[in-house]
Coordinates of C-alpha atoms in Angstrom, one line a residue:
X1 CA 0.2 -0.1 0.0
X2 CA 1.2 3.1 -0.7
X3 CA 2.1 5.4 2.1
X4 CA -0.3 8.3 2.6
X5 CA 1.3 12.1 2.2
X6 CA 0.6 14.9 4.2
X7 CA -1.7 16.3 1.7
X8 CA -3.7 13.3 1.7
X9 CA -4.1 13.5 5.5
X10 CA -4.9 16.9 5.4
X11 CA -7.4 16.8 3.1
X12 CA -9.4 14.1 5.1
X13 CA -9.1 16.6 8.1
X14 CA -10.5 19.4 5.8
X15 CA -13.5 17.7 4.7
X16 CA -14.3 17.0 8.4
X17 CA -13.5 20.9 9.1
X18 CA -16.0 21.7 6.6
X19 CA -18.9 19.6 8.0
X20 CA -17.9 21.3 11.6
X21 CA -17.9 24.8 10.7
X22 CA -21.9 25.5 10.9
X23 CA -21.8 24.5 14.6
X24 CA -19.0 27.0 15.5
X25 CA -21.2 28.4 18.4
X26 CA -20.8 25.1 19.9
X27 CA -17.4 25.4 21.3
X28 CA -17.7 26.3 24.9
X29 CA -16.5 29.1 27.5
X30 CA -15.7 29.5 31.0
X31 CA -14.4 26.8 32.9
X32 CA -14.8 23.0 31.6
X33 CA -17.0 20.8 34.0
X34 CA -16.0 17.6 32.8
X35 CA -13.0 16.0 31.1
X36 CA -13.1 15.9 27.5
X37 CA -12.6 13.9 24.4
X38 CA -14.8 10.8 23.5
X39 CA -12.2 7.8 24.3
X40 CA -10.3 9.8 27.0
X41 CA -13.4 11.1 29.1
X42 CA -14.8 7.4 29.0
X43 CA -11.6 6.6 30.8
X44 CA -12.5 9.2 33.3
X45 CA -9.8 11.5 31.8
X46 CA -7.1 9.1 33.0
X47 CA -5.3 9.5 29.7
X48 CA -1.9 10.7 30.4
X49 CA 0.2 7.4 30.5
X50 CA -2.1 5.6 28.4
X51 CA -3.0 8.2 25.6
X52 CA -1.7 6.5 22.2
X53 CA -3.9 8.9 20.0
X54 CA -4.9 12.1 18.7
X55 CA -7.1 12.2 21.5
X56 CA -3.9 12.6 23.4
X57 CA -3.3 16.2 22.3
X58 CA -5.3 17.9 25.1
X59 CA -3.7 15.4 27.9
X60 CA -0.1 14.5 27.1
X61 CA 1.4 15.6 23.2
X62 CA 4.1 12.5 23.8
X63 CA 1.3 10.0 23.6
X64 CA 0.5 11.5 19.9
X65 CA 3.7 9.3 19.0
X66 CA 1.9 6.4 18.9
X67 CA -1.1 7.7 16.7
X68 CA 1.5 7.3 13.8
X69 CA -0.5 8.8 10.5
X70 CA -3.9 9.4 11.6
X71 CA -7.0 11.2 11.4
X72 CA -9.7 11.6 14.5
X73 CA -12.8 13.4 14.6
X74 CA -15.2 13.5 17.5
X75 CA -18.0 15.3 19.3
X76 CA -19.2 15.7 22.7
X77 CA -23.0 16.3 23.4
X78 CA -23.0 18.5 26.5
X79 CA -26.0 18.8 28.6
X80 CA -26.0 20.9 31.9
X81 CA -28.5 22.4 34.5
X82 CA -28.0 24.3 37.3
X83 CA -30.1 25.7 40.2
X84 CA -29.4 28.8 42.4
X85 CA -31.5 30.1 45.3
X86 CA -30.1 33.6 46.1
X87 CA -30.0 34.9 49.7
X88 CA -29.2 38.5 50.4
X89 CA -28.5 40.8 53.8
X90 CA -31.4 43.5 53.8
X91 CA -30.6 46.5 55.7
X92 CA -33.5 48.6 56.7
X93 CA -32.8 52.4 55.8
X94 CA -34.7 55.1 57.6
X95 CA -37.0 56.3 54.9
X96 CA -36.9 60.2 56.1
X97 CA -32.9 60.4 56.1
X98 CA -31.8 57.6 53.9
X99 CA -29.5 56.4 56.6
X100 CA -29.1 52.9 58.0
X101 CA -31.0 51.7 61.0
X102 CA -28.6 49.1 61.9
X103 CA -31.3 46.4 61.4
X104 CA -31.0 43.7 59.0
X105 CA -32.2 40.3 57.8
X106 CA -31.4 37.4 55.6
X107 CA -33.9 37.6 52.6
X108 CA -34.3 34.1 50.4
X109 CA -35.4 35.0 46.7
X110 CA -37.1 32.8 44.1
X111 CA -35.0 30.3 42.7
X112 CA -33.9 30.4 39.1
X113 CA -32.6 27.6 36.7
X114 CA -29.7 27.9 34.6
X115 CA -29.3 25.8 31.3
X116 CA -27.2 25.7 28.2
X117 CA -27.9 24.8 24.5
X118 CA -26.9 20.8 24.0
X119 CA -24.6 21.5 21.1
X120 CA -21.7 19.3 19.5
X121 CA -18.4 20.2 21.2
X122 CA -15.6 19.0 18.9
X123 CA -12.2 17.5 18.4
X124 CA -10.7 17.4 14.9
X125 CA -6.9 16.5 14.5
X126 CA -4.5 14.9 12.0
X127 CA -0.9 13.5 12.5
X128 CA 1.7 12.4 10.1
X129 CA 4.4 10.2 10.7
X130 CA 7.3 11.9 8.9
X131 CA 10.0 9.5 10.2
X132 CA 10.3 6.2 12.3
X133 CA 11.2 8.4 15.4
X134 CA 9.0 11.6 14.5
X135 CA 5.1 12.3 14.3
X136 CA 3.9 15.9 13.8
X137 CA 0.1 16.7 14.4
X138 CA -2.3 19.4 14.4
X139 CA -5.6 20.0 15.9
X140 CA -8.6 21.8 17.3
X141 CA -10.3 21.0 20.3
X142 CA -12.6 22.9 22.8
X143 CA -13.6 22.2 26.7
X144 CA -16.6 20.7 27.6
X145 CA -18.2 23.8 29.6
X146 CA -21.7 25.4 29.3
X147 CA -22.7 28.4 27.7
X148 CA -25.2 29.1 30.4
X149 CA -28.3 31.4 30.3
X150 CA -30.6 32.4 33.5
X151 CA -34.0 34.2 33.0
X152 CA -34.3 37.9 33.1
X153 CA -37.7 37.8 35.0
X154 CA -39.0 35.5 38.1
X155 CA -42.7 35.7 38.8
X156 CA -42.8 39.2 36.8
X157 CA -40.0 40.6 38.8
X158 CA -36.4 40.9 37.9
X159 CA -34.2 37.7 38.3
X160 CA -32.3 38.0 41.6
X161 CA -29.2 36.7 39.7
X162 CA -29.2 39.4 37.2
X163 CA -26.1 41.0 38.7
X164 CA -24.0 37.8 38.1
X165 CA -24.9 36.7 34.5
X166 CA -27.9 36.8 32.4
X167 CA -26.6 34.7 29.4
X168 CA -23.1 33.7 27.9
X169 CA -24.9 33.4 24.5
X170 CA -23.0 34.1 21.4
X171 CA -19.5 33.2 23.0
X172 CA -17.3 30.7 21.3
X173 CA -14.0 29.6 22.4
X174 CA -11.5 26.7 21.1
X175 CA -7.9 25.9 21.3
X176 CA -5.9 25.5 18.0
X177 CA -2.4 23.8 18.3
X178 CA 0.3 22.2 16.3
X179 CA 3.0 20.1 17.7
X180 CA 5.3 17.0 17.4
X181 CA 6.3 13.8 19.0
X182 CA 9.6 12.2 19.2
X183 CA 10.8 8.6 20.2
X184 CA 14.5 8.7 20.7
X185 CA 14.3 5.0 22.0
X186 CA 11.8 2.5 22.8
X187 CA 11.6 3.4 26.5
X188 CA 11.1 7.3 25.7
X189 CA 8.6 9.5 24.1
X190 CA 8.5 13.3 24.1
X191 CA 6.1 15.8 22.9
X192 CA 5.4 19.5 22.7
X193 CA 3.0 21.7 21.2
X194 CA 2.1 25.2 20.6
X195 CA -1.4 26.6 20.4
X196 CA -3.6 29.5 21.4
X197 CA -7.0 30.0 22.7
X198 CA -9.0 31.7 20.0
X199 CA -12.7 32.8 19.4
X200 CA -15.0 35.3 21.2
X201 CA -16.6 35.6 24.8
X202 CA -19.7 37.3 25.1
X203 CA -21.7 38.0 28.5
X204 CA -24.6 40.0 29.7
X205 CA -25.6 40.8 33.0
X206 CA -27.0 43.9 34.7
X207 CA -24.8 46.5 36.8
X208 CA -26.3 49.3 38.8
X209 CA -26.5 53.1 38.4
X210 CA -27.3 53.5 42.2
X211 CA -24.7 55.6 44.5
X212 CA -26.7 55.4 47.9
X213 CA -24.1 57.9 49.3
X214 CA -25.1 60.4 46.7
X215 CA -28.2 59.6 45.7
X216 CA -31.7 58.5 47.4
X217 CA -31.9 55.1 45.7
X218 CA -31.7 51.4 46.7
X219 CA -28.9 49.3 45.2
X220 CA -31.2 46.6 43.7
X221 CA -34.1 49.0 42.6
X222 CA -35.0 47.9 39.0
X223 CA -35.4 51.5 37.8
X224 CA -31.6 52.1 38.5
X225 CA -30.3 48.6 36.5
X226 CA -27.7 49.4 33.7
X227 CA -28.1 46.1 31.2
X228 CA -24.7 45.9 29.9
X229 CA -23.2 43.3 27.4
X230 CA -19.2 42.8 27.3
X231 CA -18.0 41.3 23.9
X232 CA -14.2 40.2 24.0
X233 CA -13.2 39.6 20.2
X234 CA -11.1 38.5 18.9
X235 CA -9.1 36.5 21.4
X236 CA -5.9 35.1 20.3
X237 CA -3.9 33.9 23.5
X238 CA -1.0 31.6 23.1
X239 CA 0.0 28.9 25.3
X240 CA 2.1 25.7 25.1
X241 CA 2.3 22.1 26.4
X242 CA 5.1 19.5 27.1
X243 CA 5.0 15.9 27.7
X244 CA 7.1 12.9 28.4
X245 CA 6.3 8.9 28.4
X246 CA 8.6 6.5 29.9
X247 CA 7.7 2.8 29.0
X248 CA 10.3 0.7 30.8
X249 CA 8.7 -2.5 29.9
X250 CA 5.3 -3.2 28.0
X251 CA 3.8 -3.8 30.8
X252 CA 4.2 -0.4 32.3
X253 CA 4.0 3.1 31.2
X254 CA 4.4 6.5 33.2
X255 CA 3.4 9.7 31.9
X256 CA 3.9 13.5 32.7
X257 CA 2.6 16.6 31.1
X258 CA 2.5 20.1 31.6
X259 CA 0.2 22.9 30.0
X260 CA 1.4 26.4 30.0
X261 CA -1.1 29.1 31.6
X262 CA -3.2 31.3 29.0
X263 CA -2.8 34.9 29.5
X264 CA -5.9 36.6 28.0
X265 CA -5.5 40.2 26.6
X266 CA -8.2 41.4 24.1
X267 CA -10.2 44.1 23.0
X268 CA -13.6 44.3 23.7
X269 CA -16.7 46.2 22.9
X270 CA -19.0 47.3 26.3
X271 CA -22.7 48.6 25.5
X272 CA -25.2 49.8 27.9
X273 CA -29.0 50.3 28.1
X274 CA -28.9 53.1 30.7
X275 CA -31.2 53.3 33.4
X276 CA -35.1 54.6 33.6
X277 CA -34.4 56.7 36.8
X278 CA -34.7 60.5 36.3
X279 CA -30.9 61.0 37.0
X280 CA -30.5 59.3 33.6
X281 CA -33.5 60.5 31.6
X282 CA -30.7 62.6 29.4
X283 CA -27.8 60.7 29.5
X284 CA -26.1 59.2 26.6
X285 CA -23.1 56.8 26.5
X286 CA -20.3 57.7 24.1
X287 CA -17.5 55.3 22.9
X288 CA -17.8 51.4 23.5
X289 CA -14.2 50.2 23.2
X290 CA -12.5 48.4 26.3
X291 CA -9.5 46.2 27.0
X292 CA -10.0 42.9 28.8
X293 CA -7.4 41.0 30.6
X294 CA -7.3 38.0 32.8
X295 CA -5.4 34.7 33.0
X296 CA -6.3 31.0 32.8
X297 CA -4.0 28.4 34.7
X298 CA -1.2 25.8 34.2
X299 CA -2.0 22.6 34.6
X300 CA 0.4 19.6 35.9
X301 CA -0.7 16.1 35.1
X302 CA 0.9 12.8 35.8
X303 CA -0.3 9.1 35.4
X304 CA 0.9 5.4 35.5
X305 CA -0.9 2.7 33.4
X306 CA -0.3 -0.8 34.2
X307 CA -0.8 -3.8 31.5
X308 CA 0.0 -6.6 33.5
X309 CA -3.1 -8.8 32.4
X310 CA -3.2 -9.4 28.6
X311 CA -5.9 -7.2 26.7
X312 CA -6.7 -5.0 30.4
X313 CA -5.1 -1.6 30.6
X314 CA -5.9 0.4 34.1
X315 CA -4.3 4.0 34.8
X316 CA -4.2 6.0 37.6
X317 CA -3.7 10.0 37.2
X318 CA -3.4 12.9 39.3
X319 CA -3.5 16.6 38.5
X320 CA -2.5 19.9 39.9
X321 CA -4.2 23.1 38.5
X322 CA -3.0 26.5 39.1
X323 CA -5.8 28.4 39.4
X324 CA -5.0 30.8 41.7
X325 CA -3.5 33.0 39.1
X326 CA -7.1 33.5 38.0
X327 CA -7.5 36.5 40.5
X328 CA -9.4 39.0 38.6
X329 CA -11.0 39.9 35.2
X330 CA -10.1 43.4 34.6
X331 CA -12.1 45.7 32.1
X332 CA -10.6 49.0 31.2
X333 CA -12.9 51.3 29.0
X334 CA -11.0 53.1 26.6
X335 CA -12.7 56.6 26.4
X336 CA -16.3 55.6 27.2
X337 CA -17.8 58.6 28.5
X338 CA -21.3 59.0 30.0
X339 CA -22.8 62.5 29.2
X340 CA -25.6 64.3 30.8
X341 CA -26.0 62.3 33.9
X342 CA -27.7 64.5 36.7
X343 CA -25.6 65.7 39.3
X344 CA -22.1 64.4 37.3
X345 CA -19.8 66.3 35.4
X346 CA -20.8 67.0 31.9
X347 CA -18.4 64.0 30.4
X348 CA -18.1 61.1 33.1
X349 CA -15.4 58.9 32.2
X350 CA -16.0 55.3 32.9
X351 CA -13.5 53.9 35.1
X352 CA -11.9 50.7 35.0
X353 CA -13.7 47.9 36.4
X354 CA -12.3 44.7 38.2
X355 CA -14.3 41.4 38.8
X356 CA -12.7 39.9 41.5
X357 CA -12.4 35.8 41.0
X358 CA -9.8 34.7 43.8
X359 CA -9.6 31.3 42.6
X360 CA -7.5 28.6 44.4
X361 CA -5.3 25.9 43.0
X362 CA -7.2 22.5 42.8
X363 CA -6.1 19.0 42.5
X364 CA -7.9 15.8 40.9
X365 CA -7.6 11.9 40.7
X366 CA -8.6 9.7 38.2
X367 CA -8.9 6.0 37.7
X368 CA -9.8 4.3 34.5
X369 CA -9.0 2.1 31.7
X370 CA -10.3 -0.5 28.9
X371 CA -10.3 -4.1 28.0
X372 CA -10.2 -5.3 24.7
X373 CA -11.8 -8.7 23.3
X374 CA -12.9 -10.3 20.1
X375 CA -16.3 -10.5 19.3
X376 CA -18.2 -11.4 16.0
X377 CA -14.9 -10.9 13.6
X378 CA -14.1 -7.4 15.2
X379 CA -11.9 -6.1 18.0
X380 CA -13.9 -4.4 21.0
X381 CA -12.7 -2.0 23.5
X382 CA -14.7 -1.9 26.7
X383 CA -14.2 1.4 28.9
X384 CA -15.0 2.7 32.1
X385 CA -13.3 5.8 34.6
X386 CA -13.9 7.8 37.4
X387 CA -12.6 10.9 38.5
X388 CA -12.7 13.4 41.3
X389 CA -12.0 17.0 41.2
X390 CA -11.8 19.3 43.7
X391 CA -13.5 23.0 43.1
X392 CA -10.9 25.9 42.4
X393 CA -13.8 28.4 43.3
X394 CA -13.7 29.5 47.1
X395 CA -17.4 29.6 48.1
X396 CA -17.5 32.8 49.3
X397 CA -16.6 34.0 45.6
X398 CA -18.9 31.5 43.6
X399 CA -21.7 32.7 41.5
X400 CA -23.8 31.7 38.3
X401 CA -21.2 32.7 36.0
X402 CA -18.9 30.1 36.8
X403 CA -20.7 27.6 38.8
X404 CA -17.9 24.9 40.3
X405 CA -18.0 22.5 43.0
X406 CA -16.2 19.5 44.0
X407 CA -17.5 17.0 41.4
X408 CA -17.3 13.2 41.1
X409 CA -17.9 12.3 37.4
X410 CA -18.3 8.4 36.3
X411 CA -17.9 7.3 32.7
X412 CA -18.2 4.4 30.3
X413 CA -17.5 3.7 26.7
X414 CA -17.4 1.3 23.9
X415 CA -14.6 1.2 20.9
X416 CA -14.7 -1.3 17.6
X417 CA -12.0 -1.6 15.3
X418 CA -12.8 -2.2 11.6
X419 CA -9.9 -2.6 9.8
X420 CA -8.2 1.0 10.0
X421 CA -11.3 2.5 11.2
X422 CA -12.3 3.0 15.0
X423 CA -15.8 3.8 16.1
X424 CA -16.0 5.4 19.6
X425 CA -19.0 6.1 22.1
X426 CA -19.1 7.2 25.7
X427 CA -21.5 8.4 28.3
X428 CA -20.4 10.5 31.5
X429 CA -22.4 11.7 34.2
X430 CA -20.9 14.7 36.6
X431 CA -22.1 14.8 40.3
X432 CA -21.3 18.2 41.8
X433 CA -21.7 18.8 45.6
X434 CA -24.4 21.3 46.5
X435 CA -22.8 24.7 47.8
X436 CA -24.5 27.2 50.0
X437 CA -22.7 30.6 50.0
X438 CA -23.5 32.4 53.5
X439 CA -24.8 35.9 52.6
X440 CA -22.8 37.3 55.2
X441 CA -19.5 35.8 53.9
X442 CA -20.4 36.3 50.6
X443 CA -17.5 38.4 48.7
X444 CA -18.6 39.3 45.2
X445 CA -20.1 43.1 45.2
X446 CA -22.3 44.6 43.1
X447 CA -20.7 46.1 40.0
X448 CA -21.3 50.0 39.0
X449 CA -19.8 51.6 36.3
X450 CA -20.5 55.2 37.6
X451 CA -18.6 54.5 40.8
X452 CA -14.7 55.6 40.9
X453 CA -13.7 54.0 44.0
X454 CA -15.3 50.9 45.9
X455 CA -17.4 51.3 49.0
X456 CA -16.4 50.1 52.3
X457 CA -19.4 48.0 52.7
X458 CA -20.4 46.7 49.5
X459 CA -23.6 45.2 48.3
X460 CA -22.8 41.7 47.5
X461 CA -24.8 39.9 45.0
X462 CA -23.4 36.0 45.3
X463 CA -24.8 34.6 48.6
X464 CA -27.5 31.5 48.8
X465 CA -27.4 28.1 47.3
X466 CA -25.9 26.5 43.9
X467 CA -26.5 23.1 42.6
X468 CA -25.3 21.7 38.9
X469 CA -24.9 18.6 37.2
X470 CA -24.3 17.4 33.6
X471 CA -24.5 14.8 31.1
X472 CA -21.9 14.2 28.2
X473 CA -22.8 11.7 25.3
X474 CA -19.8 11.5 22.8
X475 CA -19.2 9.8 19.7
X476 CA -15.8 9.6 17.7
X477 CA -14.0 8.0 14.6
X478 CA -10.5 7.6 14.2
X479 CA -8.7 6.2 10.8
X480 CA -5.1 5.3 11.0
X481 CA -3.2 5.4 7.5
X482 CA -0.2 4.1 9.2
X483 CA 1.0 3.1 12.7
X484 CA 4.2 4.5 14.3
X485 CA 7.0 2.9 16.1
X486 CA 7.8 0.7 13.0
X487 CA 11.6 2.0 13.4
X488 CA 11.7 2.4 16.9
X489 CA 12.2 -1.2 18.3
X490 CA 13.7 -2.9 21.6
X491 CA 17.1 -4.2 21.5
X492 CA 15.8 -7.8 22.0
X493 CA 13.7 -7.3 18.8
X494 CA 16.3 -5.6 16.6
X495 CA 18.6 -8.7 17.4
X496 CA 15.7 -11.1 16.2
X497 CA 15.4 -9.2 12.8
X498 CA 16.7 -10.3 9.7

């Protein structure tokens, strides 16, 4: 059989990409909720040492060496639901002076349900064996995360979570990357990749035009609500990854991988519908440009896979994610001015706004594997796995914008080999722990773009109860033109070769 060329492999990948383009908005934004990829996720994400196809591009690029010349396309249908019951501290105010009386109580508001469209989240990748020791690859993949939306009204009243989020609809983020894997000996594989987070991030929420210290108003009076939309685009944020595999014997594999941080620095557009309050009756917004900055974490993964029983592979994996670098989201308006706001300067320049995140480093553990057997003239792979992930969000900073909690995910899957083809299917369910944020300990302040300095006692908007869960159904196909490793053999095998 004639050896396939790079052009042939990329032609197949381009054809798959053409089918994928209409679903461009399916790629996810925000924090991921489960491990990604059809075959890797069916093993509970335990794919650092055992990854041996193009699914490894998101886990350990060294594993891509064993893909050889291959094309992979898969999609995960991510179904997500959440529920939030907000609680807030209500402080009584003297109706004559507007001054606090010192009395306060906890108010429990109507619950809201968050949802996300069930759209295919893809992996598209191709690799080419350029030499018995070298494999190069390129691909696109996206995290399994929710484009969450919440109601604008509940029981005819403005929704209680509106100051944190209304919707992320319109966001589209993915990782694009290229890389190479090298096998200098039968025992070692090394891999590296360069890529970028690309796409757009769009969010709608409500901020407040009320300044109680200057105006006779209540912070959450709907008359003072400013409906805002922030569109961050284009995002092109570079990153990279390194990986290694050590295979001391055919029975054991040890993997280590490091994902570099992602530093997002991107232009944005800020649009607002100003309040109905008389203070803003003649007000207009001039300009809409802004700059947005935030950091996404580095990730360190390690895994050990055992193949001590014929046809059975079991891997234990550990991970550390450096979410402590995700401290704030900074939005700096560029010449955005409010004019004709009563009691303000004629031209009020909107100040920078910082959204506190205060995330923390998180740990995770994964156990999974697969068992291969012959049935009905085909080779089958039965897969299963489980993962436990610690939340990166301290409860006092949790909000509906990014609901995260300690998660237990169970998964199962099936693969069938038909000649050079492999067809995969998977299912995973993420059980997330319920979280309650004491409104007295909540730390996310209500945002006001007309306030230059934060108040000493801000109105917080994230107290209450949170719950979430997710289901993922995945389908995938891989075609291998040529397996890797034909020129990298163990010394015993070389001695026996003619």
